[in-house]
Amino acid sequence: MEKQLILLDFDKTLFDVRTFFEDQLFPALEREFKINRETLEDISKEYRETLSKSTQFNPQGWVEVAKKHFEIDVQLYFDILYTPEFFSASVYPEVIPTLTELSHDHLLGIYSEGVEEWQRKKIELSGLFNYFDQSLVTIKEDKVSDLVIDTIPVGTIVVDDKIEVIAALKRREGIYPVWINRAGIQGMPNLREIRDLSQLLRMAEKIRAEILQSD
C-alpha cells in the first residue's frame, strides 16, 4: 500500500490560537505600546464583529481598528507580530513528535481555511513548514465548498477541530474525517474522534486496516 495522505487543519488542530494571542502577542504589545490588556481585547472584539467568520482574520485589518484606539507604529507592530518564538511556543506540545512519527509512513499536507498569506506565515514561523509536502498545502476561503472537497483524493484522512467541517467531509465517500476534540465537548454519533494529535497515530492504523479490509 502506498503512503497514505493525511491532511491537517492548522488553527486549534496544530496551533493554539489562544496561546498565541493571549500569552505571547498581547503581553509584548502591552509592553511596547504601553497599553492595557482591556484595550487589546476591545480592539479584537471590535475587529471580530466586522468579520462574517473568524477565519477571515487578517493582521492588517486588526491594525486598522487599533488605529482608532491608540497611536500605533505599524512597522513595530508587524515586527512584534512576526516574532518566530511566539509561533513556535503556540504549537501544541504533542504536535512535533506526532508529525515526526507520522511522516515515516504518511504523506502530510495542510487543509486550512483563512487568509492565505497569514496562514502560510503561521505555518512557516511555527517551525512546522518542513513536515508538509508543499504541493499538498490547501488554504481556501471556504474549505467545505464542493469544489474544494472534490479535490481531496480518495483514501485521505482529514483532521479538523470543527465539527461542521467533519460533517461536510462525511458526505463525501472515500474520505476519512477525524475530529480532534481538544475541548472534550459533546459531538455527533459515529464520528472518528481524538482528543489530541498523538491519538492520530493509532487512529491512522485503524483506518489503514479498514481500507485494506474493504479492498
Coordinates of N, CA and C in Angstrom, one line a residue:
M1 N 0.8 -1.2 0.0 CA 0.0 0.0 0.0 C 0.9 1.3 0.0
E2 N 0.5 2.2 -0.9 CA 1.3 3.5 -0.9 C 1.1 4.2 0.4
K3 N 2.0 5.2 0.5 CA 1.9 6.1 1.7 C 0.5 6.8 1.7
Q4 N -0.2 6.7 2.8 CA -1.5 7.3 2.9 C -1.3 8.8 3.1
L5 N -2.3 9.6 2.6 CA -2.3 11.1 2.7 C -3.1 11.5 3.9
I6 N -2.5 12.3 4.8 CA -3.2 12.9 5.9 C -3.2 14.4 5.7
L7 N -4.3 15.0 5.7 CA -4.4 16.5 5.6 C -4.9 17.0 7.0
L8 N -4.2 18.0 7.5 CA -4.5 18.5 8.8 C -4.8 20.0 8.8
D9 N -5.9 20.3 9.5 CA -6.2 21.7 9.7 C -5.1 22.3 10.5
F10 N -5.0 23.6 10.6 CA -3.9 24.3 11.3 C -4.4 24.8 12.7
D11 N -5.2 25.9 12.6 CA -5.6 26.5 13.9 C -6.5 25.6 14.7
K12 N -6.1 25.5 16.0 CA -6.8 24.7 17.0 C -6.6 23.2 16.8
T13 N -5.9 22.8 15.7 CA -5.5 21.4 15.5 C -4.0 21.2 15.7
L14 N -3.2 22.1 15.1 CA -1.8 22.0 15.3 C -1.3 23.2 16.2
F15 N -2.0 24.3 16.0 CA -1.6 25.6 16.6 C -2.6 26.2 17.5
D16 N -2.2 26.6 18.7 CA -3.1 27.1 19.7 C -3.2 28.6 19.6
V17 N -4.3 29.0 19.0 CA -4.5 30.4 18.7 C -4.6 31.2 20.0
R18 N -5.3 30.7 21.0 CA -5.4 31.4 22.3 C -4.1 31.7 22.9
T19 N -3.2 30.7 22.9 CA -1.9 30.9 23.5 C -1.1 31.9 22.7
F20 N -1.2 31.9 21.4 CA -0.5 32.9 20.6 C -0.9 34.3 20.9
F21 N -2.2 34.6 21.0 CA -2.6 36.0 21.2 C -2.5 36.3 22.7
E22 N -3.1 35.5 23.6 CA -3.2 35.9 25.0 C -1.9 35.8 25.8
D23 N -1.1 34.8 25.4 CA 0.1 34.5 26.2 C 1.4 35.0 25.6
Q24 N 1.4 35.2 24.2 CA 2.6 35.6 23.5 C 2.5 37.1 23.0
L25 N 1.5 37.3 22.1 CA 1.5 38.6 21.4 C 1.0 39.7 22.3
F26 N -0.1 39.5 23.0 CA -0.7 40.6 23.8 C 0.3 41.1 24.9
P27 N 1.0 40.3 25.6 CA 1.9 40.8 26.6 C 3.0 41.7 26.0
A28 N 3.5 41.3 24.8 CA 4.5 42.0 24.1 C 4.0 43.4 23.6
L29 N 2.8 43.4 23.1 CA 2.2 44.7 22.7 C 1.9 45.6 23.9
E30 N 1.5 45.0 25.0 CA 1.3 45.8 26.2 C 2.6 46.5 26.6
R31 N 3.7 45.8 26.6 CA 5.0 46.3 27.0 C 5.5 47.4 26.0
E32 N 5.4 47.1 24.7 CA 5.9 48.0 23.7 C 5.1 49.3 23.5
F33 N 3.8 49.2 23.6 CA 2.9 50.3 23.3 C 2.3 50.9 24.5
K34 N 2.7 50.4 25.7 CA 2.2 50.9 27.0 C 0.7 51.0 27.0
I35 N 0.0 50.0 26.6 CA -1.4 49.9 26.6 C -1.8 48.7 27.5
N36 N -3.1 48.7 27.9 CA -3.5 47.6 28.8 C -4.2 46.5 28.0
R37 N -4.4 45.4 28.7 CA -5.0 44.2 28.1 C -6.4 44.5 27.7
E38 N -7.1 45.3 28.5 CA -8.5 45.5 28.2 C -8.7 46.2 26.8
T39 N -7.8 47.2 26.5 CA -7.8 47.9 25.2 C -7.6 46.9 24.1
L40 N -6.6 46.0 24.2 CA -6.3 45.0 23.2 C -7.5 44.1 23.0
E41 N -8.2 43.7 24.1 CA -9.4 42.8 24.0 C -10.5 43.6 23.3
D42 N -10.7 44.9 23.6 CA -11.7 45.7 23.0 C -11.5 45.8 21.5
I43 N -10.2 46.0 21.1 CA -9.9 46.1 19.7 C -10.2 44.8 19.0
S44 N -9.8 43.7 19.6 CA -10.0 42.4 19.0 C -11.5 42.1 18.8
K45 N -12.3 42.4 19.8 CA -13.7 42.2 19.8 C -14.4 43.1 18.7
E46 N -13.9 44.4 18.6 CA -14.5 45.3 17.6 C -14.1 44.7 16.2
Y47 N -12.9 44.3 16.0 CA -12.5 43.7 14.7 C -13.3 42.5 14.4
R48 N -13.4 41.6 15.3 CA -14.1 40.3 15.1 C -15.6 40.6 14.6
E49 N -16.1 41.6 15.1 CA -17.5 42.0 14.8 C -17.7 42.4 13.3
T50 N -16.6 42.8 12.7 CA -16.6 43.1 11.3 C -16.5 41.9 10.3
L51 N -16.2 40.8 10.9 CA -16.0 39.5 10.1 C -17.2 38.7 10.1
S52 N -17.5 38.0 9.0 CA -18.6 37.1 9.0 C -18.2 35.8 9.6
K53 N -16.9 35.4 9.6 CA -16.4 34.2 10.3 C -15.0 34.5 10.7
S54 N -14.6 33.8 11.8 CA -13.3 34.0 12.4 C -12.1 33.7 11.5
T55 N -12.3 32.9 10.5 CA -11.2 32.5 9.6 C -10.9 33.7 8.6
Q56 N -11.6 34.7 8.6 CA -11.3 35.9 7.8 C -10.3 36.8 8.5
F57 N -9.8 36.5 9.7 CA -8.9 37.3 10.4 C -7.7 37.7 9.5
N58 N -7.3 39.0 9.5 CA -6.2 39.5 8.8 C -5.5 40.5 9.7
P59 N -4.2 40.3 9.9 CA -3.5 41.3 10.8 C -3.6 42.7 10.4
Q60 N -3.6 43.0 9.1 CA -3.8 44.4 8.6 C -5.1 44.9 9.0
G61 N -6.2 44.1 9.0 CA -7.5 44.6 9.4 C -7.5 44.9 10.9
W62 N -6.8 44.1 11.7 CA -6.7 44.4 13.2 C -6.0 45.7 13.4
V63 N -5.0 46.0 12.6 CA -4.3 47.3 12.7 C -5.2 48.5 12.5
E64 N -6.0 48.3 11.4 CA -6.9 49.5 11.1 C -7.8 49.8 12.2
V65 N -8.3 48.8 12.9 CA -9.2 49.0 14.1 C -8.3 49.6 15.2
A66 N -7.1 49.1 15.4 CA -6.3 49.5 16.5 C -6.0 51.0 16.4
K67 N -5.8 51.5 15.2 CA -5.5 52.9 15.0 C -6.6 53.9 15.6
K68 N -7.8 53.4 15.7 CA -8.8 54.2 16.3 C -8.7 54.3 17.8
H69 N -7.9 53.4 18.4 CA -7.8 53.3 19.9 C -6.5 53.9 20.4
F70 N -5.4 53.8 19.7 CA -4.1 54.4 20.1 C -3.2 54.6 19.0
E71 N -2.2 55.4 19.2 CA -1.2 55.7 18.1 C -0.3 54.5 18.0
I72 N -0.4 53.8 16.9 CA 0.3 52.6 16.7 C 1.4 52.7 15.6
D73 N 2.6 52.3 16.0 CA 3.7 52.3 15.0 C 3.5 50.9 14.2
V74 N 3.0 51.0 13.0 CA 2.6 49.8 12.3 C 3.8 48.9 12.0
Q75 N 4.9 49.4 11.6 CA 6.1 48.6 11.4 C 6.5 47.9 12.6
L76 N 6.5 48.6 13.8 CA 6.9 47.9 15.0 C 5.8 46.8 15.4
Y77 N 4.6 47.1 15.1 CA 3.5 46.1 15.4 C 3.8 44.8 14.6
F78 N 4.1 44.9 13.3 CA 4.4 43.7 12.5 C 5.7 43.1 12.9
D79 N 6.7 43.9 13.3 CA 7.9 43.3 13.8 C 7.7 42.4 15.0
I80 N 6.8 42.9 15.9 CA 6.4 42.1 17.1 C 5.6 40.9 16.7
L81 N 4.6 41.1 15.9 CA 3.7 40.1 15.5 C 4.4 38.9 14.9
Y82 N 5.4 39.1 14.1 CA 6.1 38.0 13.4 C 7.4 37.5 14.2
T83 N 7.3 37.6 15.5 CA 8.4 37.0 16.3 C 8.3 35.5 16.2
P84 N 9.3 34.8 15.7 CA 9.1 33.4 15.5 C 8.8 32.6 16.8
E85 N 9.4 33.1 17.9 CA 9.2 32.4 19.2 C 7.8 32.4 19.6
F86 N 7.0 33.4 19.3 CA 5.6 33.4 19.6 C 4.9 32.3 18.9
F87 N 5.2 32.0 17.7 CA 4.5 31.0 16.9 C 5.0 29.6 17.4
S88 N 6.3 29.4 17.5 CA 6.7 28.1 18.0 C 6.2 27.7 19.3
A89 N 6.1 28.7 20.2 CA 5.5 28.5 21.6 C 4.0 28.2 21.6
S90 N 3.4 28.4 20.5 CA 1.9 28.2 20.4 C 1.5 26.9 19.7
V91 N 2.5 26.1 19.3 CA 2.2 24.8 18.7 C 1.9 23.8 19.9
Y92 N 0.9 23.1 19.8 CA 0.5 22.1 20.9 C 1.7 21.2 21.1
P93 N 2.0 20.8 22.4 CA 3.2 20.1 22.7 C 3.4 18.8 22.0
E94 N 2.3 18.1 21.7 CA 2.4 16.7 21.1 C 2.6 16.8 19.6
V95 N 2.5 17.9 19.0 CA 2.4 18.0 17.6 C 3.7 17.6 16.9
I96 N 4.8 18.2 17.2 CA 6.0 17.9 16.5 C 6.4 16.4 16.7
P97 N 6.4 15.8 17.9 CA 6.6 14.3 17.9 C 5.7 13.5 17.1
T98 N 4.4 13.9 17.0 CA 3.4 13.1 16.3 C 3.7 13.3 14.8
L99 N 3.9 14.5 14.3 CA 4.2 14.7 12.9 C 5.5 14.0 12.5
T100 N 6.5 14.0 13.3 CA 7.7 13.3 13.0 C 7.4 11.8 12.8
E101 N 6.6 11.2 13.7 CA 6.3 9.8 13.6 C 5.4 9.5 12.4
L102 N 4.4 10.3 12.2 CA 3.5 10.1 11.0 C 4.3 10.2 9.7
S103 N 5.3 11.1 9.6 CA 5.9 11.4 8.4 C 6.7 10.1 7.8
H104 N 7.0 9.2 8.7 CA 7.7 8.0 8.2 C 6.8 7.2 7.2
D105 N 5.5 7.1 7.5 CA 4.7 6.2 6.7 C 3.5 6.9 6.0
H106 N 3.5 8.3 6.1 CA 2.4 9.0 5.5 C 2.9 10.2 4.8
L107 N 2.1 10.7 3.8 CA 2.3 12.0 3.2 C 1.5 13.0 4.0
L108 N 2.0 14.1 4.4 CA 1.3 15.1 5.2 C 1.1 16.4 4.5
G109 N -0.1 16.9 4.6 CA -0.5 18.2 4.0 C -1.3 19.0 4.9
I110 N -1.6 20.2 4.5 CA -2.5 21.1 5.3 C -3.8 21.4 4.6
Y111 N -4.9 21.4 5.3 CA -6.2 21.7 4.8 C -6.8 22.8 5.7
S112 N -6.6 24.0 5.3 CA -6.9 25.1 6.1 C -7.8 26.1 5.5
E113 N -8.5 26.9 6.3 CA -9.4 28.0 5.8 C -8.9 29.3 6.4
G114 N -8.8 30.3 5.5 CA -8.4 31.6 6.1 C -7.7 32.5 5.0
V115 N -7.1 33.6 5.4 CA -6.4 34.5 4.5 C -5.0 33.8 4.3
E116 N -4.8 33.5 3.0 CA -3.7 32.6 2.6 C -2.3 33.2 3.1
E117 N -2.0 34.4 3.0 CA -0.7 35.0 3.4 C -0.5 34.8 4.9
W118 N -1.6 35.1 5.7 CA -1.5 35.0 7.1 C -1.3 33.5 7.5
Q119 N -2.1 32.6 6.9 CA -2.0 31.2 7.3 C -0.6 30.6 6.9
R120 N -0.1 31.0 5.8 CA 1.2 30.5 5.4 C 2.3 31.0 6.3
K121 N 2.2 32.3 6.7 CA 3.1 32.9 7.6 C 3.1 32.1 9.0
K122 N 2.0 31.8 9.5 CA 1.9 31.0 10.7 C 2.5 29.6 10.6
I123 N 2.3 29.0 9.5 CA 2.8 27.6 9.3 C 4.4 27.7 9.2
E124 N 4.9 28.7 8.5 CA 6.3 28.9 8.4 C 7.0 29.2 9.7
L125 N 6.4 30.2 10.4 CA 7.1 30.7 11.7 C 6.9 29.7 12.8
S126 N 5.9 28.9 12.7 CA 5.7 27.9 13.8 C 6.7 26.8 13.8
G127 N 7.5 26.7 12.7 CA 8.5 25.6 12.6 C 8.0 24.3 12.0
L128 N 6.8 24.4 11.5 CA 6.1 23.1 11.0 C 6.2 23.0 9.5
F129 N 6.7 24.0 8.8 CA 6.7 24.0 7.4 C 7.2 22.8 6.7
N130 N 8.4 22.3 7.2 CA 9.1 21.2 6.5 C 8.4 19.8 6.8
Y131 N 7.4 19.8 7.6 CA 6.8 18.5 7.8 C 5.8 18.2 6.7
F132 N 5.5 19.2 5.9 CA 4.4 19.1 4.9 C 4.9 19.2 3.5
D133 N 4.3 18.4 2.6 CA 4.6 18.5 1.2 C 3.9 19.7 0.7
Q134 N 4.7 20.7 0.1 CA 4.1 22.0 -0.2 C 3.1 21.9 -1.3
S135 N 3.1 20.8 -2.1 CA 2.1 20.7 -3.1 C 0.7 20.2 -2.5
L136 N 0.8 19.9 -1.2 CA -0.4 19.4 -0.5 C -0.9 20.4 0.5
V137 N -0.5 21.6 0.4 CA -1.0 22.7 1.3 C -2.2 23.4 0.6
T138 N -3.4 23.2 1.2 CA -4.6 23.9 0.7 C -5.1 24.9 1.7
I139 N -5.2 26.1 1.3 CA -5.7 27.2 2.1 C -6.8 27.9 1.3
K140 N -8.0 27.8 1.7 CA -9.1 28.4 0.9 C -10.0 29.3 1.8
E141 N -10.8 30.1 1.2 CA -11.7 31.0 2.0 C -12.9 30.1 2.5
D142 N -13.2 29.1 1.8 CA -14.3 28.2 2.2 C -13.9 26.8 1.8
K143 N -13.4 26.1 2.8 CA -12.8 24.8 2.5 C -13.8 23.6 2.5
V144 N -15.1 24.0 2.8 CA -16.1 22.9 2.7 C -17.0 23.1 1.5
S145 N -16.6 24.0 0.6 CA -17.3 24.0 -0.7 C -17.1 22.8 -1.5
D146 N -18.1 22.4 -2.3 CA -17.9 21.2 -3.1 C -16.7 21.2 -3.9
L147 N -16.4 22.4 -4.5 CA -15.2 22.5 -5.4 C -13.9 22.1 -4.6
V148 N -13.8 22.5 -3.4 CA -12.6 22.2 -2.6 C -12.6 20.8 -2.1
I149 N -13.7 20.3 -1.6 CA -13.8 18.9 -1.1 C -13.5 17.9 -2.2
D150 N -14.0 18.2 -3.4 CA -13.8 17.3 -4.5 C -12.4 17.2 -5.0
T151 N -11.5 18.0 -4.5 CA -10.0 17.9 -4.9 C -9.3 17.0 -3.9
I152 N -10.0 16.6 -2.8 CA -9.3 15.7 -1.9 C -9.3 14.3 -2.4
P153 N -8.1 13.6 -2.5 CA -8.0 12.3 -3.1 C -8.8 11.3 -2.2
V154 N -9.3 10.3 -2.9 CA -10.0 9.2 -2.2 C -8.9 8.5 -1.3
G155 N -9.3 8.1 -0.1 CA -8.5 7.4 0.8 C -7.7 8.3 1.8
T156 N -8.0 9.7 1.7 CA -7.3 10.6 2.5 C -7.9 10.7 3.9
I157 N -7.1 10.8 4.9 CA -7.5 11.1 6.3 C -7.5 12.7 6.4
V158 N -8.5 13.3 6.9 CA -8.6 14.7 7.1 C -8.9 15.0 8.6
V159 N -8.0 15.7 9.3 CA -8.2 16.0 10.7 C -8.6 17.5 10.9
D160 N -9.6 17.7 11.6 CA -10.1 19.1 11.8 C -10.8 19.2 13.2
D161 N -10.7 20.5 13.7 CA -11.3 20.7 15.0 C -12.8 21.1 15.0
K162 N -13.3 21.5 13.8 CA -14.6 22.0 13.6 C -15.6 20.8 13.2
I163 N -16.6 20.7 14.0 CA -17.5 19.5 13.8 C -18.3 19.7 12.5
E164 N -18.5 21.0 12.1 CA -19.3 21.3 10.9 C -18.4 20.9 9.7
V165 N -17.1 21.0 9.8 CA -16.2 20.6 8.7 C -16.2 19.1 8.6
I166 N -16.2 18.4 9.7 CA -16.2 16.9 9.7 C -17.5 16.4 9.1
A167 N -18.6 17.1 9.5 CA -19.9 16.7 8.9 C -20.0 16.9 7.4
A168 N -19.4 17.9 6.9 CA -19.3 18.2 5.5 C -18.5 17.1 4.8
L169 N -17.4 16.8 5.4 CA -16.5 15.7 4.8 C -17.1 14.4 4.8
K170 N -17.9 14.1 5.8 CA -18.5 12.8 5.9 C -19.5 12.5 4.8
R171 N -19.9 13.5 4.1 CA -20.9 13.4 3.0 C -20.2 12.9 1.7
R172 N -18.8 13.0 1.7 CA -18.0 12.6 0.6 C -17.5 11.1 0.8
E173 N -17.8 10.2 -0.1 CA -17.4 8.9 0.0 C -15.9 8.8 -0.2
G174 N -15.2 7.9 0.5 CA -13.8 7.6 0.3 C -12.8 8.6 1.1
I175 N -13.4 9.5 1.9 CA -12.6 10.4 2.7 C -12.8 9.9 4.2
Y176 N -11.8 10.0 5.0 CA -11.8 9.6 6.4 C -11.6 10.7 7.3
P177 N -12.7 11.5 7.6 CA -12.5 12.6 8.5 C -12.3 12.2 10.0
V178 N -11.4 12.9 10.7 CA -11.2 12.7 12.1 C -11.3 14.0 12.8
W179 N -12.2 14.0 13.8 CA -12.5 15.2 14.6 C -11.5 15.2 15.8
I180 N -10.7 16.3 15.9 CA -9.9 16.5 17.0 C -10.6 17.4 18.0
N181 N -11.1 16.8 19.1 CA -12.0 17.4 20.1 C -11.2 17.7 21.3
R182 N -10.4 18.7 21.2 CA -9.5 19.1 22.4 C -10.3 19.6 23.6
A183 N -11.4 20.1 23.3 CA -12.2 20.7 24.5 C -13.1 19.6 25.1
G184 N -13.2 18.4 24.5 CA -14.0 17.4 25.1 C -15.5 17.7 25.1
I185 N -16.0 18.4 24.1 CA -17.4 18.7 24.0 C -18.2 17.6 23.5
Q186 N -19.5 17.7 23.6 CA -20.4 16.6 23.1 C -20.4 16.7 21.6
G187 N -20.2 15.6 20.9 CA -20.1 15.5 19.5 C -21.3 14.9 18.8
M188 N -21.1 14.3 17.7 CA -22.1 13.6 16.9 C -21.9 12.1 17.0
P189 N -22.9 11.3 16.8 CA -22.6 9.8 16.8 C -21.9 9.4 15.5
N190 N -21.1 8.3 15.6 CA -20.4 7.7 14.5 C -19.3 8.6 13.9
L191 N -18.7 9.4 14.8 CA -17.5 10.2 14.4 C -16.2 9.5 14.8
R192 N -15.2 9.6 14.0 CA -13.9 9.2 14.4 C -13.3 10.4 15.2
E193 N -13.0 10.2 16.5 CA -12.7 11.3 17.4 C -11.4 11.0 18.1
I194 N -10.6 12.1 18.2 CA -9.4 12.0 19.0 C -9.4 13.3 19.9
R195 N -8.6 13.2 21.0 CA -8.6 14.3 22.0 C -7.3 15.2 21.8
D196 N -6.3 14.6 21.3 CA -5.1 15.3 20.9 C -4.4 14.6 19.8
L197 N -3.4 15.3 19.2 CA -2.9 14.7 17.9 C -2.2 13.4 18.1
S198 N -1.6 13.2 19.3 CA -0.9 11.9 19.5 C -1.8 10.7 19.2
Q199 N -3.1 10.8 19.5 CA -4.0 9.7 19.3 C -4.3 9.4 17.8
L200 N -3.8 10.3 16.9 CA -4.0 10.1 15.5 C -3.1 8.9 15.0
L201 N -2.0 8.6 15.7 CA -1.2 7.5 15.3 C -1.9 6.2 15.3
R202 N -2.6 6.0 16.4 CA -3.4 4.7 16.4 C -4.6 4.8 15.5
M203 N -5.3 6.0 15.4 CA -6.4 6.1 14.5 C -6.0 5.9 13.1
A204 N -4.9 6.4 12.7 CA -4.4 6.2 11.3 C -4.2 4.7 11.0
E205 N -3.7 3.9 12.0 CA -3.5 2.5 11.8 C -4.9 1.8 11.6
K206 N -5.9 2.2 12.4 CA -7.2 1.6 12.3 C -7.8 1.9 11.0
I207 N -7.6 3.1 10.5 CA -8.2 3.5 9.2 C -7.5 2.7 8.1
R208 N -6.2 2.6 8.2 CA -5.5 1.8 7.1 C -6.0 0.3 7.1
A209 N -6.2 -0.3 8.3 CA -6.7 -1.6 8.3 C -8.1 -1.7 7.7
E210 N -8.9 -0.7 8.0 CA -10.2 -0.6 7.4 C -10.2 -0.6 5.9
I211 N -9.3 0.2 5.4 CA -9.2 0.3 3.9 C -8.7 -1.0 3.3
L212 N -7.7 -1.6 3.9 CA -7.2 -2.9 3.4 C -8.3 -4.0 3.4
Q213 N -9.1 -4.0 4.5 CA -10.2 -5.0 4.6 C -11.2 -4.8 3.6
S214 N -11.5 -3.5 3.2 CA -12.5 -3.2 2.2 C -12.1 -3.5 0.7
D215 N -10.8 -3.6 0.5 CA -10.3 -3.8 -0.9 C -10.6 -5.2 -1.4

